Coordinates of C-alpha atoms and ligand atoms in Angstrom, one line a residue:
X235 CA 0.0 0.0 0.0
X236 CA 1.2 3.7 -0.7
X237 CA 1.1 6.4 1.3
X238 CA -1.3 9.3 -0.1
X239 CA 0.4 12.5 -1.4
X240 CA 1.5 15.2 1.0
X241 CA -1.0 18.0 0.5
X242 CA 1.9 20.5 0.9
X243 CA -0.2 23.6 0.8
X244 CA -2.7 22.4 3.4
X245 CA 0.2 21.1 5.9
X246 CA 2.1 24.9 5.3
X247 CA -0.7 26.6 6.0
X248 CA -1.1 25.0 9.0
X249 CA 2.1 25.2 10.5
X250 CA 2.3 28.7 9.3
X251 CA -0.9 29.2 11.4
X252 CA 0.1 27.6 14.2
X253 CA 3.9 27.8 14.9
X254 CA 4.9 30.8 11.8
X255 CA 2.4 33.7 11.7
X256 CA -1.0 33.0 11.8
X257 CA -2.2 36.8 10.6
X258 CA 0.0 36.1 7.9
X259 CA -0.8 32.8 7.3
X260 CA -4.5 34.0 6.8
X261 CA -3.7 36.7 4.1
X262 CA -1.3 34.4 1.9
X263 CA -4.0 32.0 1.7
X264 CA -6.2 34.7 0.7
X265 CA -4.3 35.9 -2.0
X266 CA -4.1 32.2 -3.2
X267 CA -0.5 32.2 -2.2
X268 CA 1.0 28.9 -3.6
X269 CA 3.8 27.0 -2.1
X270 CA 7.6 27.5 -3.3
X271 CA 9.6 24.4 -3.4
X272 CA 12.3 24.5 -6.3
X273 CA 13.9 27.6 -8.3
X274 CA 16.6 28.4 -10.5
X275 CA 17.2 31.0 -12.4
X276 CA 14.1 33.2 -12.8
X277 CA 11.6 30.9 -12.3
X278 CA 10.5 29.3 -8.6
X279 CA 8.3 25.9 -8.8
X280 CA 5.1 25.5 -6.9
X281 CA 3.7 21.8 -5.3
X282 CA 1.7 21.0 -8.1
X283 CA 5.1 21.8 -10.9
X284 CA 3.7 25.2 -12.1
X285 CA 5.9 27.5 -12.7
X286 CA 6.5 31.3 -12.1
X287 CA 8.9 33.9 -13.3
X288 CA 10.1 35.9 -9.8
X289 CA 9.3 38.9 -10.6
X290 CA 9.2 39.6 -6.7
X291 CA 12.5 38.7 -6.4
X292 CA 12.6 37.9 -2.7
X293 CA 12.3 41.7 -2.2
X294 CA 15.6 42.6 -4.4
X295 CA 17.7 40.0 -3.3
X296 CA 18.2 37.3 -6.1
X297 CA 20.5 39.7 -8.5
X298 CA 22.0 36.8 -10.5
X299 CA 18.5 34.8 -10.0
X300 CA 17.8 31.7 -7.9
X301 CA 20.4 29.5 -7.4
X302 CA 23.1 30.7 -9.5
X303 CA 25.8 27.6 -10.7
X304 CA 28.7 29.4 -10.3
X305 CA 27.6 30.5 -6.6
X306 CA 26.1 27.4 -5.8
X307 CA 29.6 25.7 -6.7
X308 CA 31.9 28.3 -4.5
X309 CA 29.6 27.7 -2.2
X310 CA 30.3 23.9 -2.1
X311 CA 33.4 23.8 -2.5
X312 CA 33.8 26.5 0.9
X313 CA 31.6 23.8 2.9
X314 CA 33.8 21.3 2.2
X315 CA 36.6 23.2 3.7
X316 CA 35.0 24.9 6.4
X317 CA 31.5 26.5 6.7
X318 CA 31.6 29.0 9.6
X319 CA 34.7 30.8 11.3
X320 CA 36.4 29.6 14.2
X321 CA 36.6 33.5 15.2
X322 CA 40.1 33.0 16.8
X323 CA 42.3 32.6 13.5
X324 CA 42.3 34.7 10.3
X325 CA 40.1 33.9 8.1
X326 CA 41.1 34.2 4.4
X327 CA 38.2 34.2 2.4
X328 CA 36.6 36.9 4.5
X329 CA 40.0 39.4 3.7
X330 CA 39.2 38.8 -0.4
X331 CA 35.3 39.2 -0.3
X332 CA 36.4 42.3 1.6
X333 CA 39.4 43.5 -0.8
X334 CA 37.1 42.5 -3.8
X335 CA 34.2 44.8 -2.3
X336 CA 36.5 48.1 -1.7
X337 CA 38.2 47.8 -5.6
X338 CA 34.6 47.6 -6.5
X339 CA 33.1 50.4 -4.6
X340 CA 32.7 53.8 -5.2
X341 CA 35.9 55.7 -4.4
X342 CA 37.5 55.3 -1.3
X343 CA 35.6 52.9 0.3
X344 CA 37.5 50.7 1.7
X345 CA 36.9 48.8 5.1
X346 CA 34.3 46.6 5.7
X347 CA 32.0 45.0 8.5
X348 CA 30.6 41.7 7.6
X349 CA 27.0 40.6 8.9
X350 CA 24.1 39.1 8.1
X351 CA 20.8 41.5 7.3
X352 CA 20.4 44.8 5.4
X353 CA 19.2 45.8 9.3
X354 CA 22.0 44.4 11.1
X355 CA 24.2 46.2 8.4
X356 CA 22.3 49.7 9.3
X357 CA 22.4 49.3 12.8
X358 CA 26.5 49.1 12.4
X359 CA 26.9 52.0 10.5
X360 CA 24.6 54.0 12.6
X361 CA 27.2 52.8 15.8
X362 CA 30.1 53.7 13.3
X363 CA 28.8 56.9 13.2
X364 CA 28.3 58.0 16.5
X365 CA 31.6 56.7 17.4
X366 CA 33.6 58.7 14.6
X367 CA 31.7 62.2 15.1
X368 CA 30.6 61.7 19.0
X369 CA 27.4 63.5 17.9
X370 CA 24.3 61.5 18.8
X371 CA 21.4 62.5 16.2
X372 CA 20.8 60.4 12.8
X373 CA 18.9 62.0 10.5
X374 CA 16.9 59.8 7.7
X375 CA 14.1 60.3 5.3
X376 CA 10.3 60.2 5.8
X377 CA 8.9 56.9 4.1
X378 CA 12.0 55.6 4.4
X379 CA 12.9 51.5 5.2
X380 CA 15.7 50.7 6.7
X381 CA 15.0 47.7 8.7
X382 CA 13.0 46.6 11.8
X383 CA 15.6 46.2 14.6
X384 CA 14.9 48.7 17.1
X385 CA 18.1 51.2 15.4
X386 CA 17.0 51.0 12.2
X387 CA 13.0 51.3 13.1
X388 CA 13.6 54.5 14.8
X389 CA 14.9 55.7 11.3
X390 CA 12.4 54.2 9.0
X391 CA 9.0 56.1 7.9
X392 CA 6.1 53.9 8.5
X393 CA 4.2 54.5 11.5
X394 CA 2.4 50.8 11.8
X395 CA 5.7 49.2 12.1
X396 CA 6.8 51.8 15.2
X397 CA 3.7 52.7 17.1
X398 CA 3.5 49.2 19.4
X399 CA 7.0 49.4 19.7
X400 CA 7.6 53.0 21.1
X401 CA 9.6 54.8 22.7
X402 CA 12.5 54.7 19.6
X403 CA 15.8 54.9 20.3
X404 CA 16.3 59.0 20.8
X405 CA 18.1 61.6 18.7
X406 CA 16.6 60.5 15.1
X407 CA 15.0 63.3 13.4
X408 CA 13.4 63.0 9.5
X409 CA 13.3 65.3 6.7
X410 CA 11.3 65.2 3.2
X411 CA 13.3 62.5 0.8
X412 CA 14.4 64.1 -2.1
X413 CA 14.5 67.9 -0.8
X414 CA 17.2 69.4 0.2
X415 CA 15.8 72.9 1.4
X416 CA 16.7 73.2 5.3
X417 CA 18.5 70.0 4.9
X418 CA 21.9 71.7 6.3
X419 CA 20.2 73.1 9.5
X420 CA 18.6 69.6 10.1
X421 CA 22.4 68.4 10.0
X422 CA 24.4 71.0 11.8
X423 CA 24.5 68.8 14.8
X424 CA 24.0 65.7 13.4
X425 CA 26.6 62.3 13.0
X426 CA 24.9 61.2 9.8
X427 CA 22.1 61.4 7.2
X428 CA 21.2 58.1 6.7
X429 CA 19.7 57.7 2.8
X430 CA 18.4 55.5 0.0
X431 CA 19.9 56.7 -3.5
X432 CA 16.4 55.4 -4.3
X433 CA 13.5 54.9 -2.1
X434 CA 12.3 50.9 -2.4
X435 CA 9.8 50.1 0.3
X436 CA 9.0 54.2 0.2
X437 CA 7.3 53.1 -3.2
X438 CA 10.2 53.2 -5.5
X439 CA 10.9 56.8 -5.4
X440 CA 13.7 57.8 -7.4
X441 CA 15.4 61.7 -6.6
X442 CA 15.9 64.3 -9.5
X443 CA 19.8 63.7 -10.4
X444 CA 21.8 66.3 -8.0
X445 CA 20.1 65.2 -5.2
X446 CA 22.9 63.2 -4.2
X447 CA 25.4 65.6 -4.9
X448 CA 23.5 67.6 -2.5
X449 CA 23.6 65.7 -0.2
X450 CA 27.3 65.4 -0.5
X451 CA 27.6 68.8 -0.2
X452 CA 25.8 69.3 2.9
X453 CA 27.6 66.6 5.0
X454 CA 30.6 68.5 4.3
X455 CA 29.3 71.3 5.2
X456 CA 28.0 70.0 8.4
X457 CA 30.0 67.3 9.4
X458 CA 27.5 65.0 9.2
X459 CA 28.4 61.6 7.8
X460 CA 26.6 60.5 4.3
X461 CA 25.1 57.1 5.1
X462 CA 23.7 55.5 1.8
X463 CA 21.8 52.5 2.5
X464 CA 22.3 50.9 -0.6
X465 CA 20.6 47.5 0.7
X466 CA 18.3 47.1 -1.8
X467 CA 20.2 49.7 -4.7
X468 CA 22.9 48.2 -4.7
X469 CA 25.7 45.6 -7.0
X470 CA 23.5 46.8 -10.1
X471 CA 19.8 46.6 -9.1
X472 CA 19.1 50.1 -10.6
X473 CA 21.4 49.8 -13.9
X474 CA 24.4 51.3 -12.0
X475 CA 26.8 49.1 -10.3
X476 CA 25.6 51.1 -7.1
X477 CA 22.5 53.6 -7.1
X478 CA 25.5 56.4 -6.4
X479 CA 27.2 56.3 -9.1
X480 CA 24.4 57.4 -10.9
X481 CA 26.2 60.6 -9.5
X482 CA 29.3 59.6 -9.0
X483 CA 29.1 59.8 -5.7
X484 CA 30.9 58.7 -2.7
X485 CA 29.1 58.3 0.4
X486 CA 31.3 58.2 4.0
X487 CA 29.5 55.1 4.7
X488 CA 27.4 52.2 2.3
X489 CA 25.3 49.9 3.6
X490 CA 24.6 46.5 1.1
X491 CA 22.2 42.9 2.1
X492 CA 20.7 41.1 -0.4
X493 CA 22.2 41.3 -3.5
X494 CA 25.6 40.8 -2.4
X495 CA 25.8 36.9 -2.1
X496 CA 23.7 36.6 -5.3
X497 CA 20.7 35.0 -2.9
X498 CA 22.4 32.2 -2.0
X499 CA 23.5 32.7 2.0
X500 CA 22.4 35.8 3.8
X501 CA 24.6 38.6 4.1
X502 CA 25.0 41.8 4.9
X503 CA 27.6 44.4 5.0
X504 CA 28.7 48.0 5.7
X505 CA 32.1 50.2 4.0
X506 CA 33.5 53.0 5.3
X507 CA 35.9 55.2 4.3
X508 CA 39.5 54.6 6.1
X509 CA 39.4 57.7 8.4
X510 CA 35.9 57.5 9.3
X511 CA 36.3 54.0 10.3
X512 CA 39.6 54.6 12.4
X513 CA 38.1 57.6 14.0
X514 CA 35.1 55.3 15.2
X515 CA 36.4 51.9 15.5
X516 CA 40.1 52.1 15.3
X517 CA 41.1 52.1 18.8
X518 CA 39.0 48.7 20.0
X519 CA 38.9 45.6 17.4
X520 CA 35.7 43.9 19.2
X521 CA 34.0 47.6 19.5
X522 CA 31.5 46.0 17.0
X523 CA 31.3 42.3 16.2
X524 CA 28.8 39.5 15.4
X525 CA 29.1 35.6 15.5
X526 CA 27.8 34.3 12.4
X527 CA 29.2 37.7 10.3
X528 CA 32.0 37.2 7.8
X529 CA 31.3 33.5 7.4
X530 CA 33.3 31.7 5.0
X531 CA 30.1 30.3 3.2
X532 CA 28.8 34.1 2.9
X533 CA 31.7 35.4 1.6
X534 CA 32.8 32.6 -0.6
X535 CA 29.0 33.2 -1.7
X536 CA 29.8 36.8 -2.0
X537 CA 33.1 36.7 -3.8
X538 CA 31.4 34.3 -6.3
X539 CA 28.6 37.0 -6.9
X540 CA 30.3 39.9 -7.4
X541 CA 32.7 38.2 -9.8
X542 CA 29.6 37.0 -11.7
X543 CA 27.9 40.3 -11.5
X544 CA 31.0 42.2 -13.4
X545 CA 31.7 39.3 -15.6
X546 CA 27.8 38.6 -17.3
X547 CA 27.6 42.2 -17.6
X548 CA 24.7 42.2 -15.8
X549 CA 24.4 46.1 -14.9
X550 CA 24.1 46.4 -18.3
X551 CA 20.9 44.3 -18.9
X552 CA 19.4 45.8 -15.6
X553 CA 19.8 49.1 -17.4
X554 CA 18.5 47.6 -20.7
X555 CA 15.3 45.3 -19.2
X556 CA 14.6 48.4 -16.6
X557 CA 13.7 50.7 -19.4
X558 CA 11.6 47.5 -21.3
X559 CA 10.0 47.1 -17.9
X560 CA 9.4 50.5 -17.1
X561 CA 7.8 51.6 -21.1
X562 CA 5.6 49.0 -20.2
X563 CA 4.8 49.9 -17.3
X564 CA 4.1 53.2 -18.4
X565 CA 1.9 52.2 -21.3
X566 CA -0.3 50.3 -19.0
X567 CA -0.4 53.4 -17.4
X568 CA -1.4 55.6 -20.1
X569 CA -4.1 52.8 -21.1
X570 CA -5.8 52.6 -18.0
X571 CA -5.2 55.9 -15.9
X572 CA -8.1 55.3 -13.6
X573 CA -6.0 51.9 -12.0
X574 CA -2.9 53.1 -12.2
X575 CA -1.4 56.7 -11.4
X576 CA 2.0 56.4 -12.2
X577 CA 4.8 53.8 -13.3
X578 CA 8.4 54.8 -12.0
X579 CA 11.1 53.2 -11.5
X580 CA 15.6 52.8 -11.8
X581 CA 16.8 50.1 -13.7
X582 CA 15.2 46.4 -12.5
X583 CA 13.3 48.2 -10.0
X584 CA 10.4 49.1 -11.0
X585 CA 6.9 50.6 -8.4
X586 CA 3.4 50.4 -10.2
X587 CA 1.5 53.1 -7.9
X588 CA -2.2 52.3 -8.2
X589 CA -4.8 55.3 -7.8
X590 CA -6.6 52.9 -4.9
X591 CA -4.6 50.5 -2.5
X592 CA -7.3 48.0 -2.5
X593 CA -6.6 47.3 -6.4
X594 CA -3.4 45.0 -5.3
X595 CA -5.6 42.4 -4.0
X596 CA -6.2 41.9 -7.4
X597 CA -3.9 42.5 -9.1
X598 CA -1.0 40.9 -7.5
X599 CA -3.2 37.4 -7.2
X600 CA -4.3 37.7 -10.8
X601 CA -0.7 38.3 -11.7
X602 CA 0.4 35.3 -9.7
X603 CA -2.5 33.3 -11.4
X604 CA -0.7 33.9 -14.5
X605 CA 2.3 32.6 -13.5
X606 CA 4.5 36.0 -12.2
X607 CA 4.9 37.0 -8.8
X608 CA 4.7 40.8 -8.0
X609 CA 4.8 41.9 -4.3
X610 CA 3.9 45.5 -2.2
X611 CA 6.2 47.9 -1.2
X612 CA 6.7 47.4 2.2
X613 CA 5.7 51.5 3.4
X614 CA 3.4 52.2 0.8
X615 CA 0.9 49.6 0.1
X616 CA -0.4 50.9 -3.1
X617 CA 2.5 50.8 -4.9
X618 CA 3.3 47.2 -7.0
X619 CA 7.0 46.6 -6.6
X620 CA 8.9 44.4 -9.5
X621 CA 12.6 43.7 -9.2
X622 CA 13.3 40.5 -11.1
X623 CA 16.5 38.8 -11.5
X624 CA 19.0 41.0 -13.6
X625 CA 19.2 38.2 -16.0
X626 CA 15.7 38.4 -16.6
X627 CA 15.3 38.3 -21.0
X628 CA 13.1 40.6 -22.9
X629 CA 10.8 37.4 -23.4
X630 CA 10.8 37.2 -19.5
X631 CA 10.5 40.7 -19.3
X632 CA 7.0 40.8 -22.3
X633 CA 5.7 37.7 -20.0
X634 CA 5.8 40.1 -16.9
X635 CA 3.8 42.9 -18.5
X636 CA 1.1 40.7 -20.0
X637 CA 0.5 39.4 -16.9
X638 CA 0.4 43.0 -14.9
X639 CA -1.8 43.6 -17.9
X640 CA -4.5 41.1 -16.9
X641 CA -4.3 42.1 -13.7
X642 CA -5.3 46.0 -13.9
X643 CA -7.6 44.6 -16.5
X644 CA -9.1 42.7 -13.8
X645 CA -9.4 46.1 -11.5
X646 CA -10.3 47.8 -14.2
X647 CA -13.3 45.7 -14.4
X648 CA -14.2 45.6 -10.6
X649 CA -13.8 49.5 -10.7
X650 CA -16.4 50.7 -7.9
X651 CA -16.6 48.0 -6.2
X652 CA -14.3 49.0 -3.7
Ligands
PLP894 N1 17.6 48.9 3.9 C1 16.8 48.9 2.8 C2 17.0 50.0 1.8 C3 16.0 47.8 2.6 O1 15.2 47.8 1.5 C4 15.9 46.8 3.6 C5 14.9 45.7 3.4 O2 14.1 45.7 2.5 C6 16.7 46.9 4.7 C7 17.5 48.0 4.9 C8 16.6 45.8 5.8 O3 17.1 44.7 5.3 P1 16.8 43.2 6.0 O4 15.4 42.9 5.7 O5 17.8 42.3 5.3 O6 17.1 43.4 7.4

């Protein structure tokens, strides 16, 4: 006699309900969520075989796409060695991921903490900079996401996530993204201005070129450090090999997660500038550490991914598929102004701002019924984020849009309902 089939989607829901999240548990089986058990590439396999192109991306982090080869196999290799650091001898591959990740960064950035979240990564640099400037306040951006620990809440923008969780940390003030007027008074006293080069879970807001620069400018006015939380920017997501060198830029500080093991091991990181680093953590080597940071699997993940990244020329193709993605986008748009306000977007990251936030419950299941994941910006709920792989083809790229299509057509057709 054989056993009967799993019924994998009943058996996660209930664990997800019982032992995961059960208010989220309730609205992914509301938005038909399926359940995810193989992906390479950009395409993740459900329990029943059907497949999907990721056009979610796991929020920005798979860069080179699931499972890349060449990853997976520096990967291997590094667990056959060794898979996590002793901590009490040098470890080597941790020294090249770092040397590889100050020749590729924007001028001279050049010492790195290894970790293991885009948060963890923020709640470094924000230590860093206290400890070089021995100012206390850290300015950020309204709508702004930086993370959930309690540093990098207190300088995010979304109320829900900080209310239940109040008081903050102290000294964190916000200003308007992308303005610069009263910026300098907002910094006199400040030890840094923490900043995405482009908002992601703000709704994909992208700044007028100069806005950077500006920012440069007032630092140095101020003294204020540059922070630029490049965690979900960054190693080529908007067509630029980081978000600041759409300006040239170079922050004091940068701040990268996702992309930079290719989304293969979790990882996170923050550079600084040599004198900035000295003058906060020069004096005490164990100032700022973390167990499971600057793991040889991570790095050897990381080293892999930036090599790949350079070597596919896969900035390019962000740059290229970006603007396929975002002319559709916009035409969708223009077709059907009274679901969508405005398409926006920098290179593979592209928002889809929808004139009603109910219209995603829609769309984005409609979009998945077709066979493409889409997913919400994290602070602004009525914008439609997409940030595939940047391998993604044009085909991949059509496939996308046809499927966002039937889903506004869908709201289009439920218009007043809501
Ligand atoms: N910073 C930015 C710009 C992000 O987009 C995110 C996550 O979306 C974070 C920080 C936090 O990263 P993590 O979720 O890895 O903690």
């Amino acid at each position: 006699m054989t056993d009967p089939p799993i019924d994998l989607a009943a058996e996660a829901f209930e664990n997800y309900k019982r032992f995961v999240n059960p208010p989220l548990a309730r609205v992914m089986k509301l938005s038909g969520s399926p359940v995810e058990v193989r992906a390479r590439g950009c395409t993740i396999w459900d329990q029943n075989g059907k497949a999907y192109l990721d056009f979610a991306g796991g929020y920005g982090v798979f860069t080179l796409g699931h499972s890349h080869p060449r990853v997976l196999a520096a990967v291997r290799a590094q667990m056959e060695l060794m898979s996590l650091s002793g901590k009490t001898m040098f470890n080597v591959v941790l020294g090249r991921a770092a040397r590889r990740l100050a020749e590729i960064s924007p001028g001279d950035l050049q010492i790195s903490f290894w970790c293991n979240s885009g948060t963890e990564a923020i709640e470094g640099a924000i230590k860093l900079a206290r400890a070089a400037t021995g100012r206390a306040k850290i300015v950020s951006t309204i709508d702004a996401f930086h993370g959930k620990t309690m540093g990098a809440l207190s300088i995010s923008g979304r109320e829900t996530f900080q209310t239940p969780f109040r008081p903050l940390l102290e000294g964190f003030a916000h200003v308007a993204y992308a303005d610069t007027a009263g910026l300098g008074d907002a910094l006199s006293d400040a030890a840094a201005f923490v900043v995405e080069p482009v908002q992601g879970e703000g709704g994909v807001n992208v700044p007028p070129v100069g806005y950077l620069r500006a920012v440069r400018e007032a630092c140095d006015r101020t003294g204020a450090l540059f922070i630029a939380d490049e965690v979900q920017t960054g190693l080529g997501r908007c067509g630029y090999r980081f978000a600041c060198d759409r300006e040239g830029i170079v922050p004091d500080v940068m701040t990268l997660a996702k992309g930079l093991s290719g989304g293969v091991i979790p990882v996170g990181a923050f550079i600084a500038r040599p004198d900035v680093w000295n003058r906060g953590f020069g004096k005490a080597p164990l100032l700022h550490t973390s167990t499971f940071g600057g793991n040889e699997l991570a790095c050897a993940a990381a080293l892999a991914a930036m090599d790949v990244l350079e070597e596919d020329g896969l900035i390019e193709n962000a740059r290229i598929r970006g603007e396929q993605l975002l002319a559709g986008a916009r035409d969708l748009a223009a077709q059907f102004p009274a679901v969508i306000r405005e398409a926006r977007g920098l290179g593979l990251v592209v928002g889809v701002e929808l004139t009603n936030e109910g219209y995603g419950g829609w769309i984005i299941p409609e979009m998945l019924k077709a066979g493409v994941t889409a997913a919400w910006t994290l602070n602004l709920q009525r914008v439609i984020r997409m940030e595939p792989p940047l391998i993604v083809t044009a085909e991949e790229v059509d496939r996308a849009l046809a499927a966002l299509r039937e889903g506004v057509t869908t709201a289009y057709e439920k218009l007043g309902v809501l």
